[in-house]
CSV table of C-alpha atoms in Angstrom, one decimal:
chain,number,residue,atom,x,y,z
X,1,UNK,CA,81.9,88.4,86.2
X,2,UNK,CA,81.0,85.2,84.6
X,3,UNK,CA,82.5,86.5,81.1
X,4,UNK,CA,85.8,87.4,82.9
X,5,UNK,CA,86.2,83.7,84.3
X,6,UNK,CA,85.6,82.5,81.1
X,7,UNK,CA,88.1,84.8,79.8
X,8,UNK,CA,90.5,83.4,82.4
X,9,UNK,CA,90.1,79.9,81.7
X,10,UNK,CA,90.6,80.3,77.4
X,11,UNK,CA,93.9,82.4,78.5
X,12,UNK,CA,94.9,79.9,80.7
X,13,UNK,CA,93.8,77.0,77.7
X,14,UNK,CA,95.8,78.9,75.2
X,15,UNK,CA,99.0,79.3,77.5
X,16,UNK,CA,99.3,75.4,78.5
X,17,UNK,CA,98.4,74.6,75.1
X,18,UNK,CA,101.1,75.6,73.4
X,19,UNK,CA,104.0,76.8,75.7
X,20,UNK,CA,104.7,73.4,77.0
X,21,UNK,CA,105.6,72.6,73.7
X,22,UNK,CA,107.2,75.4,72.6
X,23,UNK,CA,111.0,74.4,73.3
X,24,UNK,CA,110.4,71.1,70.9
X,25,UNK,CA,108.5,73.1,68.2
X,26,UNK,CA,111.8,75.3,67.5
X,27,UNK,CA,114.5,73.2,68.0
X,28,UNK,CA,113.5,70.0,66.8
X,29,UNK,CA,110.4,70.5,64.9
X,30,UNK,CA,111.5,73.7,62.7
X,31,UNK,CA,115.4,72.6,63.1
X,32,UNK,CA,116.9,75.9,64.6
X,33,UNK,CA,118.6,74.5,66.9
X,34,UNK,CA,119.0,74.7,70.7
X,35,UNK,CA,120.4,78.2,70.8
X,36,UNK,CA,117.6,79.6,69.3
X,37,UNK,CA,115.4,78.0,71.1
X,38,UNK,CA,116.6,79.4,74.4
X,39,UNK,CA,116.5,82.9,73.0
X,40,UNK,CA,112.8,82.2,72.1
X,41,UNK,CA,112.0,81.3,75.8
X,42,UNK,CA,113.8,84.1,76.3
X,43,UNK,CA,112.1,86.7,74.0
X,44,UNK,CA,108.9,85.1,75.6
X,45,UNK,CA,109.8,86.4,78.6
X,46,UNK,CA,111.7,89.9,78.0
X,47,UNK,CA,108.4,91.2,75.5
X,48,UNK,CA,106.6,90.6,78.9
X,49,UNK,CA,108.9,92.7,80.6
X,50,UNK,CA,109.3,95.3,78.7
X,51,UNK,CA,104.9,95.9,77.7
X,52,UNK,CA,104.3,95.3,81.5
X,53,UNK,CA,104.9,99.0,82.6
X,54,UNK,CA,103.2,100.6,79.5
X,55,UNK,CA,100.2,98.5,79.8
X,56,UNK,CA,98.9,99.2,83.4
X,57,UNK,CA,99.4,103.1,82.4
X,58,UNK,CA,96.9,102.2,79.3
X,59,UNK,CA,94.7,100.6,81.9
X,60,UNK,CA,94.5,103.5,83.9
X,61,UNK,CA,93.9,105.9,81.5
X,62,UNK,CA,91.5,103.7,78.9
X,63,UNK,CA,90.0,101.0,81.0
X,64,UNK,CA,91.1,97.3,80.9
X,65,UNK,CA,88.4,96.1,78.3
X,66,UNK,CA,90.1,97.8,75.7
X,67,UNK,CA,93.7,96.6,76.7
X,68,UNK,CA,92.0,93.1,77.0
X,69,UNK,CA,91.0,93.0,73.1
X,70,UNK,CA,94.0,94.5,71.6
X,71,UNK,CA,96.0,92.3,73.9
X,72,UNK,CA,94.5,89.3,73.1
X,73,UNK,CA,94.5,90.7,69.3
X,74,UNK,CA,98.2,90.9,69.7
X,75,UNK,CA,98.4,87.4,71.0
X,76,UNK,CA,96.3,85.7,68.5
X,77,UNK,CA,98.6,87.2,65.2
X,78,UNK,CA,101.6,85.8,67.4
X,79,UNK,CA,100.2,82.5,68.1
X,80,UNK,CA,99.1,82.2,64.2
X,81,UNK,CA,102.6,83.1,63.1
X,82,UNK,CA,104.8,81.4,65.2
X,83,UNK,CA,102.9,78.1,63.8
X,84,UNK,CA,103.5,79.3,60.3
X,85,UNK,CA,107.3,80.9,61.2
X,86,UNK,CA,109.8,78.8,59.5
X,87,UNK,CA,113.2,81.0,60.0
X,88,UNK,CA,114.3,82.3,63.6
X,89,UNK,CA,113.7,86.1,62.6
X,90,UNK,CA,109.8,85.1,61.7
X,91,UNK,CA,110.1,82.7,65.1
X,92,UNK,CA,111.7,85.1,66.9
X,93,UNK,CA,109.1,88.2,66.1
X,94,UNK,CA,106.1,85.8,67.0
X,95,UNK,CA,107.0,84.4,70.1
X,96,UNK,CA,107.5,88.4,71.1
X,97,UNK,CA,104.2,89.4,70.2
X,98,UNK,CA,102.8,86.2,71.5
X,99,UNK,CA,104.5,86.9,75.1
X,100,UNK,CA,103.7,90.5,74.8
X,101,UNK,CA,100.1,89.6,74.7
X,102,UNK,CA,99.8,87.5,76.9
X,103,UNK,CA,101.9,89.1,80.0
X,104,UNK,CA,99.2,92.1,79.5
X,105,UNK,CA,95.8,89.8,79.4
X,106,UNK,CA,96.8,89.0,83.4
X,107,UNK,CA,96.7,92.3,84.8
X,108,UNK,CA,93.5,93.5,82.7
X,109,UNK,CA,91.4,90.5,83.7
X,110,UNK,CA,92.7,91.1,87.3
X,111,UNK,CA,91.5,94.9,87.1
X,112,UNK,CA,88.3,93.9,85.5
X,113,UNK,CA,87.5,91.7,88.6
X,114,UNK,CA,88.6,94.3,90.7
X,115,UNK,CA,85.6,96.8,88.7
X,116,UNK,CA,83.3,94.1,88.7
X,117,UNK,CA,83.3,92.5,92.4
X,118,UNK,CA,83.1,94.6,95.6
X,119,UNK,CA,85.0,94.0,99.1
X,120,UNK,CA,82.5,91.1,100.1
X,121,UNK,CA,82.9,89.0,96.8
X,122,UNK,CA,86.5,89.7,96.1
X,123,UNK,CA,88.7,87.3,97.2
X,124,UNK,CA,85.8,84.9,96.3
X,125,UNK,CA,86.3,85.9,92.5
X,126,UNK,CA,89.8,85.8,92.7
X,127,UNK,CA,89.9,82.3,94.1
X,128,UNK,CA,87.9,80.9,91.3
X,129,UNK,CA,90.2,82.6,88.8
X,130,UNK,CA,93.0,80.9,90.7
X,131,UNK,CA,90.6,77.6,90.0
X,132,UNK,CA,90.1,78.5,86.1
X,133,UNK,CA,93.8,79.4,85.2
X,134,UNK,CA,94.9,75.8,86.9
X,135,UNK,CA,92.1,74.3,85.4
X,136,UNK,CA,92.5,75.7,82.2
X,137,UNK,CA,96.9,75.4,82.0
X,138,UNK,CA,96.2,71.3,82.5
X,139,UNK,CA,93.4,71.0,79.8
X,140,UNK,CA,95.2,72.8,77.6
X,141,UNK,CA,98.4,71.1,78.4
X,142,UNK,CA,97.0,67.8,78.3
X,143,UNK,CA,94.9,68.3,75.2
X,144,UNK,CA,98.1,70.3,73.1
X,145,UNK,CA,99.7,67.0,74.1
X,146,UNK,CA,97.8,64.6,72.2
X,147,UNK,CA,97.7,66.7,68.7
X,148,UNK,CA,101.5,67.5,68.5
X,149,UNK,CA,103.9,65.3,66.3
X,150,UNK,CA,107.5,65.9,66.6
X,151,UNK,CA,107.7,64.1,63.2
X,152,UNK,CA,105.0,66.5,61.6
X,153,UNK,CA,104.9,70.7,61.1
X,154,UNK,CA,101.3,70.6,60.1
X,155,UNK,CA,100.6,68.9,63.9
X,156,UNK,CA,102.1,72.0,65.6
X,157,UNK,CA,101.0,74.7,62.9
X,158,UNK,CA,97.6,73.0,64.1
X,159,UNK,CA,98.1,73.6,67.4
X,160,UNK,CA,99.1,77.2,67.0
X,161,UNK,CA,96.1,78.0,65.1
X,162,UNK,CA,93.4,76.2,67.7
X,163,UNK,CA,95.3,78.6,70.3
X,164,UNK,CA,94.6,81.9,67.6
X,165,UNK,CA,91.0,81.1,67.6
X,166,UNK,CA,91.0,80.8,70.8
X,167,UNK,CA,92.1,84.3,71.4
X,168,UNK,CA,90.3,85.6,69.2
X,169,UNK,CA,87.2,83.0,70.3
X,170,UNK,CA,87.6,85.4,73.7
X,171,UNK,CA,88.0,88.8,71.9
X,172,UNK,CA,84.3,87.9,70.5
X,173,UNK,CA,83.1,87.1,74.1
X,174,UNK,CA,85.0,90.5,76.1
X,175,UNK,CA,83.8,92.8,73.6
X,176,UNK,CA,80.1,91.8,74.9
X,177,UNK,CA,81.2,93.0,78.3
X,178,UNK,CA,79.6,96.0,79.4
X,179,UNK,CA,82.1,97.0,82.3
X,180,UNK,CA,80.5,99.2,85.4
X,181,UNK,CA,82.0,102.7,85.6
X,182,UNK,CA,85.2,103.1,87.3
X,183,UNK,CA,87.3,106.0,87.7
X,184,UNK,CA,89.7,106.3,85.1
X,185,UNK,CA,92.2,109.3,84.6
X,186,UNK,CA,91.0,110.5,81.2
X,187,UNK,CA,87.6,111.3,82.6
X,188,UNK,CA,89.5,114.2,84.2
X,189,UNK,CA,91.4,116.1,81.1
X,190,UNK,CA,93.1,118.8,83.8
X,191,UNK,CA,95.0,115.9,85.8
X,192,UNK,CA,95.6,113.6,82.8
X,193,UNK,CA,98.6,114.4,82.0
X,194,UNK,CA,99.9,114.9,85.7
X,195,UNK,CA,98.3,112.0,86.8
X,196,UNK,CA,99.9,109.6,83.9
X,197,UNK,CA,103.4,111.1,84.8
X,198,UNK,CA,103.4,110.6,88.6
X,199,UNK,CA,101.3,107.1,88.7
X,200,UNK,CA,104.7,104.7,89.3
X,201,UNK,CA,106.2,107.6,91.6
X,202,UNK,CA,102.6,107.2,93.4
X,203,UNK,CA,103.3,103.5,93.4
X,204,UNK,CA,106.6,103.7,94.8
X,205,UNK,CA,105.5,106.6,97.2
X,206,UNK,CA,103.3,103.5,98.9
X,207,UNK,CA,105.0,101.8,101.3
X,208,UNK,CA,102.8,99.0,102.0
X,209,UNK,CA,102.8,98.1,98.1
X,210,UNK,CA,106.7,98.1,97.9
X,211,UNK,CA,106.8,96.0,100.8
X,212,UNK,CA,103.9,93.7,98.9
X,213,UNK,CA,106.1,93.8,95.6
X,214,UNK,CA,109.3,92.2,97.3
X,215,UNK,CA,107.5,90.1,99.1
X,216,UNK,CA,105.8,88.8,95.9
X,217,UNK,CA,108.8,88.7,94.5
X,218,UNK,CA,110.1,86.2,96.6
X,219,UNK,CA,106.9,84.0,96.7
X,220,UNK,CA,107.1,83.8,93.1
X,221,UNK,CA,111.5,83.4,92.9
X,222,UNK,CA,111.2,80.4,95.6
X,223,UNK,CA,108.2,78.9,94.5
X,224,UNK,CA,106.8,79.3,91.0
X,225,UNK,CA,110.2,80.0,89.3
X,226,UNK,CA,111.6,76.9,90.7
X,227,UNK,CA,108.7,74.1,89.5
X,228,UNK,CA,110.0,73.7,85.9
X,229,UNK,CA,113.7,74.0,86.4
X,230,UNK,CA,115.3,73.8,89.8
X,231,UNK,CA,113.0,71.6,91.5
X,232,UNK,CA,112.9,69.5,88.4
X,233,UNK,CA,116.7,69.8,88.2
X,234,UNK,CA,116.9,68.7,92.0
X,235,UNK,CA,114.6,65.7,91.7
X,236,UNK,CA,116.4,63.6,89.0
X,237,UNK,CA,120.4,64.4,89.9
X,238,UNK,CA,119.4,64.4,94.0
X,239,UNK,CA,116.5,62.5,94.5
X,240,UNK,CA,117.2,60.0,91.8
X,241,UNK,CA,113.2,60.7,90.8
X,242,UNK,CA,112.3,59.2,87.3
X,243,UNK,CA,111.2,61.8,84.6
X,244,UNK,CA,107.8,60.5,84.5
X,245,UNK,CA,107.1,61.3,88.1
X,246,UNK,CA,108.0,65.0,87.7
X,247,UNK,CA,104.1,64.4,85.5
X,248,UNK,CA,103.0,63.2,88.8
X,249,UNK,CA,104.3,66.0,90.7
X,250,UNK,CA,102.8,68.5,89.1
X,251,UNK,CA,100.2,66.3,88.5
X,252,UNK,CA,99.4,66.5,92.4
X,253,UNK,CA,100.4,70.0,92.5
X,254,UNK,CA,97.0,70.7,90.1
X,255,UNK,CA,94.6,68.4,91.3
X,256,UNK,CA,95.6,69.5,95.3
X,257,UNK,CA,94.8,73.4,93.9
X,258,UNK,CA,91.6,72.4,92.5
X,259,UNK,CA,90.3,70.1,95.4
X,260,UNK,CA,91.7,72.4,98.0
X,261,UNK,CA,90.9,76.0,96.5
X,262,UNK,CA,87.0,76.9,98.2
X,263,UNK,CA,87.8,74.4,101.1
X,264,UNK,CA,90.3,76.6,102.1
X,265,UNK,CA,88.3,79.8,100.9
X,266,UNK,CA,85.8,80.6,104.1
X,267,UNK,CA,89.0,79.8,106.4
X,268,UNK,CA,92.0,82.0,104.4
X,269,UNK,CA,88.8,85.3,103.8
X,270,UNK,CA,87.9,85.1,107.8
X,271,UNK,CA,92.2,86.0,108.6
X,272,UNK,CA,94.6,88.4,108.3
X,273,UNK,CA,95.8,88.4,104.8
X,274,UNK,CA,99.6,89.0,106.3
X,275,UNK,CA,99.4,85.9,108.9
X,276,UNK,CA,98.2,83.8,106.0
X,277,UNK,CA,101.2,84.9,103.7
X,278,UNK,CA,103.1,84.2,106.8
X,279,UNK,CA,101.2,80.8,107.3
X,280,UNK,CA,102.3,79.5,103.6
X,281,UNK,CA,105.7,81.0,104.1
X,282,UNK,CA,105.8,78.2,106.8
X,283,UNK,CA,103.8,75.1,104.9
X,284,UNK,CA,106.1,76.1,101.9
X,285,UNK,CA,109.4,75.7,104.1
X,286,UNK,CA,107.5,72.0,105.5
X,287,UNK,CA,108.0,71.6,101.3
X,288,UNK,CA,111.7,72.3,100.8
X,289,UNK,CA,111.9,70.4,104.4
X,290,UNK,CA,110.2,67.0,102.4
X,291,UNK,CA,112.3,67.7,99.1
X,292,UNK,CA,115.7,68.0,101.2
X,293,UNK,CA,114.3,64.3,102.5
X,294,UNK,CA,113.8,63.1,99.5
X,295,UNK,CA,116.9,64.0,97.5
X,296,UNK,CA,119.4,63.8,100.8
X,297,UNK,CA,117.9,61.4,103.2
X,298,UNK,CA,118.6,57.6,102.8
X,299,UNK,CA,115.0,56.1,102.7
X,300,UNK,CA,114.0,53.8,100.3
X,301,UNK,CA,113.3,55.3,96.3
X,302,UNK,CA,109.5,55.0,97.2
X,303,UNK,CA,109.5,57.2,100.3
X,304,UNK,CA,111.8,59.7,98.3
X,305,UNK,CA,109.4,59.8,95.6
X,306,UNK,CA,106.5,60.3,98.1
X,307,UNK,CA,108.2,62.8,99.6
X,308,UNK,CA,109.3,64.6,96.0
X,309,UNK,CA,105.6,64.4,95.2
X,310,UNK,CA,104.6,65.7,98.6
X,311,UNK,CA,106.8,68.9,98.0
X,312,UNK,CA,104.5,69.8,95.1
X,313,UNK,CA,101.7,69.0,96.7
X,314,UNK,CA,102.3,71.9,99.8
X,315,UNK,CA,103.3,74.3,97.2
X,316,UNK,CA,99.7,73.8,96.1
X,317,UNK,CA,98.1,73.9,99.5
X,318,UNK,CA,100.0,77.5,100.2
X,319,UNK,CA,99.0,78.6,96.0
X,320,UNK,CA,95.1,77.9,97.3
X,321,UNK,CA,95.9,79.9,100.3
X,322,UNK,CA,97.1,83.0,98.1
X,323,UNK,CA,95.3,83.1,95.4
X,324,UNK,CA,92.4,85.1,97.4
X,325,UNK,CA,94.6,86.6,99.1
X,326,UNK,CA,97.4,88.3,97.5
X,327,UNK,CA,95.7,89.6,94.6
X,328,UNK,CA,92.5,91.1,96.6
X,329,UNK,CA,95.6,93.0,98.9
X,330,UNK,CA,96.9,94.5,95.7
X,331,UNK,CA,93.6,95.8,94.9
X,332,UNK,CA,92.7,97.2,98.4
X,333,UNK,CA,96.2,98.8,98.1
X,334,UNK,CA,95.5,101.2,94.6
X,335,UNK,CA,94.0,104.6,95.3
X,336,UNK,CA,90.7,105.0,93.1
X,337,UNK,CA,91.3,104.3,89.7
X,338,UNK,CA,94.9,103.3,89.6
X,339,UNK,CA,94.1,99.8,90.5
X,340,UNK,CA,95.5,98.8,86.4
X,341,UNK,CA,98.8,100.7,87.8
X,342,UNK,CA,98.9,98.5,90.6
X,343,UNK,CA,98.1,95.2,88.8
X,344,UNK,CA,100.4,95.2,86.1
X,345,UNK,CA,103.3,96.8,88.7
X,346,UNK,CA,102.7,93.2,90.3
X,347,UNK,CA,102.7,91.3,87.3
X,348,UNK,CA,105.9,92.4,86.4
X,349,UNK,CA,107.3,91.8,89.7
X,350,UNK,CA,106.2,88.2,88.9
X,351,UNK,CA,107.3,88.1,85.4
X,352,UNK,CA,110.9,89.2,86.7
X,353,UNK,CA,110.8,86.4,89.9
X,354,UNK,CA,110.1,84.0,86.9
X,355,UNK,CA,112.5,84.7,84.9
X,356,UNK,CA,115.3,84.8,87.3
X,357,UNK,CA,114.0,82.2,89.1
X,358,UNK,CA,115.3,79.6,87.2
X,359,UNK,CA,118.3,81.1,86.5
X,360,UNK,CA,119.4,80.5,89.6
X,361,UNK,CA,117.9,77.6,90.4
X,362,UNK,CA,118.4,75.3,88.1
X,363,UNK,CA,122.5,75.6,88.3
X,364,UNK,CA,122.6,75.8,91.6
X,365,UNK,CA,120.2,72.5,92.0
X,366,UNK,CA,122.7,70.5,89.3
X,367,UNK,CA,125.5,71.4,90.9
X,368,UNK,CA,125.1,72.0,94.4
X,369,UNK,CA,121.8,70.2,95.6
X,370,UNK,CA,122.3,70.6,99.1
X,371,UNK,CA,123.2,74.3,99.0
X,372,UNK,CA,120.0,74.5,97.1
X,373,UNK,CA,117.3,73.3,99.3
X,374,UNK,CA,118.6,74.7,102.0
X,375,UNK,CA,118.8,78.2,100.6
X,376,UNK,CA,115.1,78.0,99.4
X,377,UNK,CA,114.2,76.8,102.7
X,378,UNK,CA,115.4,80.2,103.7
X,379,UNK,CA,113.7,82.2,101.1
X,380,UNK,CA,110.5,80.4,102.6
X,381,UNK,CA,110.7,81.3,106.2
X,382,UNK,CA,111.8,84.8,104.8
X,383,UNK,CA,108.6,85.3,103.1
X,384,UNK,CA,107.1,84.5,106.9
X,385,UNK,CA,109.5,87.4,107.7
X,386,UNK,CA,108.2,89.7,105.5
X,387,UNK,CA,105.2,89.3,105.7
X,388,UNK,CA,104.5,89.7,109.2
X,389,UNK,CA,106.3,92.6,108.6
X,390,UNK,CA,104.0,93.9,106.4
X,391,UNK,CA,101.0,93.2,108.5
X,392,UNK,CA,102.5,96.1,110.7
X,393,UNK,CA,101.9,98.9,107.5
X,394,UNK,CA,98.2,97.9,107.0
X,395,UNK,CA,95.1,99.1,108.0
X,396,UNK,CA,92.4,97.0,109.6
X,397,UNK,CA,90.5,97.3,106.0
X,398,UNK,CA,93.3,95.7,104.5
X,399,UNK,CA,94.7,93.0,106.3
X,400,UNK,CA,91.6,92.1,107.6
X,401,UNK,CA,89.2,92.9,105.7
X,402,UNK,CA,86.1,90.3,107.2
X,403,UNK,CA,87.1,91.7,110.6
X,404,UNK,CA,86.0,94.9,110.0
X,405,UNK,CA,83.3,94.4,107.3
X,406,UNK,CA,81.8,92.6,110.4
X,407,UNK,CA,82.1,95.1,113.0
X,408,UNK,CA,80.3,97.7,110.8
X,409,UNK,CA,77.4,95.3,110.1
X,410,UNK,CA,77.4,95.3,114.2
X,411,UNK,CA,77.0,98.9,114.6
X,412,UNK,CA,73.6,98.5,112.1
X,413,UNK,CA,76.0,100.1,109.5
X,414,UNK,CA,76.5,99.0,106.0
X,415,UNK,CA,79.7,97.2,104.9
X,416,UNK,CA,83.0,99.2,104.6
X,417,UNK,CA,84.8,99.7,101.0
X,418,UNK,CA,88.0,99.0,100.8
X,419,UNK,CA,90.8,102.0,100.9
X,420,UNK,CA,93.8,102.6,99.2
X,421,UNK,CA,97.4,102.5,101.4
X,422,UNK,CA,98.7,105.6,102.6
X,423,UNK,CA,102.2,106.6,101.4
């Protein structure tokens, strides 16, 4: 387990070191031009889209260590090609298998945590990858920072080829993992085949995990998918906030996740996983509440700025308060064995919020600012909505999983394992 957090913070490290950047690298740095830059950002995001479905089948069927390595195989060549790319074919290639690899190291880290942790130290190990990704986006972000030079190729073909050996830094670290058995569907030959062909219609078959899916897909459209273009958008045409304190912001948003994070652990693990969803539903509608404040009141520049910076800070607060949450539920969900199915179904739920997210947003937060805080305001008290309604579909196991854990240990029993969801 300790292997896998470290393989969550060097992910983390080579996604803030270089994506932040990634915009300036091909439009300025190379000279291609805005156009093409947008359709990189874009390719980043539609390779993740489109390996998403393949690669939690792969789990399944071959375990997520070796998905892990070629993965992070995958992303390495990327990364050391896009910093040697110099047309927008070469560019454009890279950045795919660079997104590509990636989008699938998330859901096979997730399912190796899943293997390696039982229903007592779950949301536990979940929370501190929460803590490493965070930690490990603003090192990387802050360190890629101080080696690039718009003025310079060799700065960001530098950059590019600390992230490579970074990857492949980890692919020497995973491939010491020796992961515990876990049921996978090639260890029965007979159902392989049927298994493989009926895992999404399983999936979809689950009621309480379609329900979890659109209600991740709105945490991650009105939260995540906003930071970096509506919200941003928002703050400097509404709010009047200076580009430097958009840092700040998400300055606060990082540090409140790492302080936070295990203070909020004991209290989030001893709840119902659906009231807590509900719960940051409500703390991330308090949010929109402060940004409509800030960029619509008529306070004075430093109280919309505190209040701008405060919206950042709750959607911190409720990311603590899902990180041990959410992704334990997903697991708790996945019959034996298809937990990899499960995973990477989520993931791309998130990968599509994220790139629609600020799609919408940011337009809507240019043009119409008031129209926009007010409809994510709504999309907050929805996800509230939805998921006390998805409290109603779970077993006692699953939405509250301490609850009955500690019943059992009453009765002089032993601890209960998590089940899958009924269809």
């Amino acid at each position: 387990m300790r292997r896998i957090h470290v393989g969550n913070a060097l992910s983390a490290f080579g996604l803030g070191f270089t994506v932040p950047y990634l915009y300036v690298y091909v439009a300025q740095v190379r000279g291609l031009g805005a156009m093409t830059a947008g359709i990189v950002l874009a390719v980043f995001a539609v390779a993740a889209l489109i390996v998403l479905p393949f690669a939690g089948r792969a789990i399944v069927r071959r375990g997520p260590l070796p998905v892990l390595l070629a993965a992070l195989v995958t992303a390495a060549l990327g990364a050391l090609s896009l910093g040697l790319a110099g047309g927008a074919g070469a560019v454009l290639l890279s950045a795919a298998a660079l997104g590509a690899g990636q989008a699938v190291m998330q859901p096979a880290l997730a399912t190796m945590i899943v293997d390696c942790s039982t229903a007592e130290t779950r949301s536990r190990a979940f929370a501190m990858q929460f803590f490493l990704q965070n930690l490990g986006l603003g090192v990387g972000g802050l360190i890629g920072g101080h080696l690039v030079d718009t003025t310079r190729v060799s700065s960001f073909t530098l950059l590019f080829g600390i992230e490579a050996a970074v990857f492949l830094l980890l692919v020497a670290l995973m491939a010491t993992v020796r992961m515990p058995h876990s049921p996978r569907i090639a260890d029965d030959p007979a159902g392989a085949g049927k298994a493989a062909g009926t895992g999404w219609r399983q999936l979809v078959g689950n009621r309480a995990m379609v329900q979890l899916c659109v209600l991740g897909f709105v945490l991650f459209f009105a939260c995540y998918g906003q930071f970096e273009s509506g919200l941003s958008a928002y703050g400097v045409e509404a709010a009047g906030i200076d580009t430097s304190t958009l840092g700040t912001a998400l300055a606060a948003n990082t540090l409140l996740i790492v302080v936070a994070q295990f203070a909020v652990l004991k209290f989030v693990e001893r709840r119902r996983r659906s009231r807590v969803i509900a719960a940051v539903g409500l703390i991330w509608a308090v949010a929109w509440a402060a940004a409509a404040y800030a960029g619509l009141g008529h306070g004075s520049r430093a109280m919309a700025t505190a209040a701008f910076v405060s919206t950042y800070a709750l959607f911190g607060l409720g990311e603590a308060m899902l990180s041990p949450t959410v992704a334990p539920l997903v697991a708790d969900l996945a019959p034996e064995g298809m937990a990899g199915q499960y995973n990477s179904a989520f993931a791309l739920v998130k990968q599509l919020a994220l790139a629609l997210g600020p799609a919408a947003g940011g337009p809507l937060a240019a043009s119409l600012p008031g129209p926009y805080v007010v409809t994510f305001l709504g999309f907050s008290l929805l996800i509230t909505v939805l998921a006390l309604r998805l409290g109603r579909g779970l077993s006692a196991v699953q939405d509250h999983p301490f609850a009955a854990r500690s019943r059992v240990v009453a009765r002089g029993g032993v601890p209960a394992e998590p089940v899958g969801a009924e269809a």
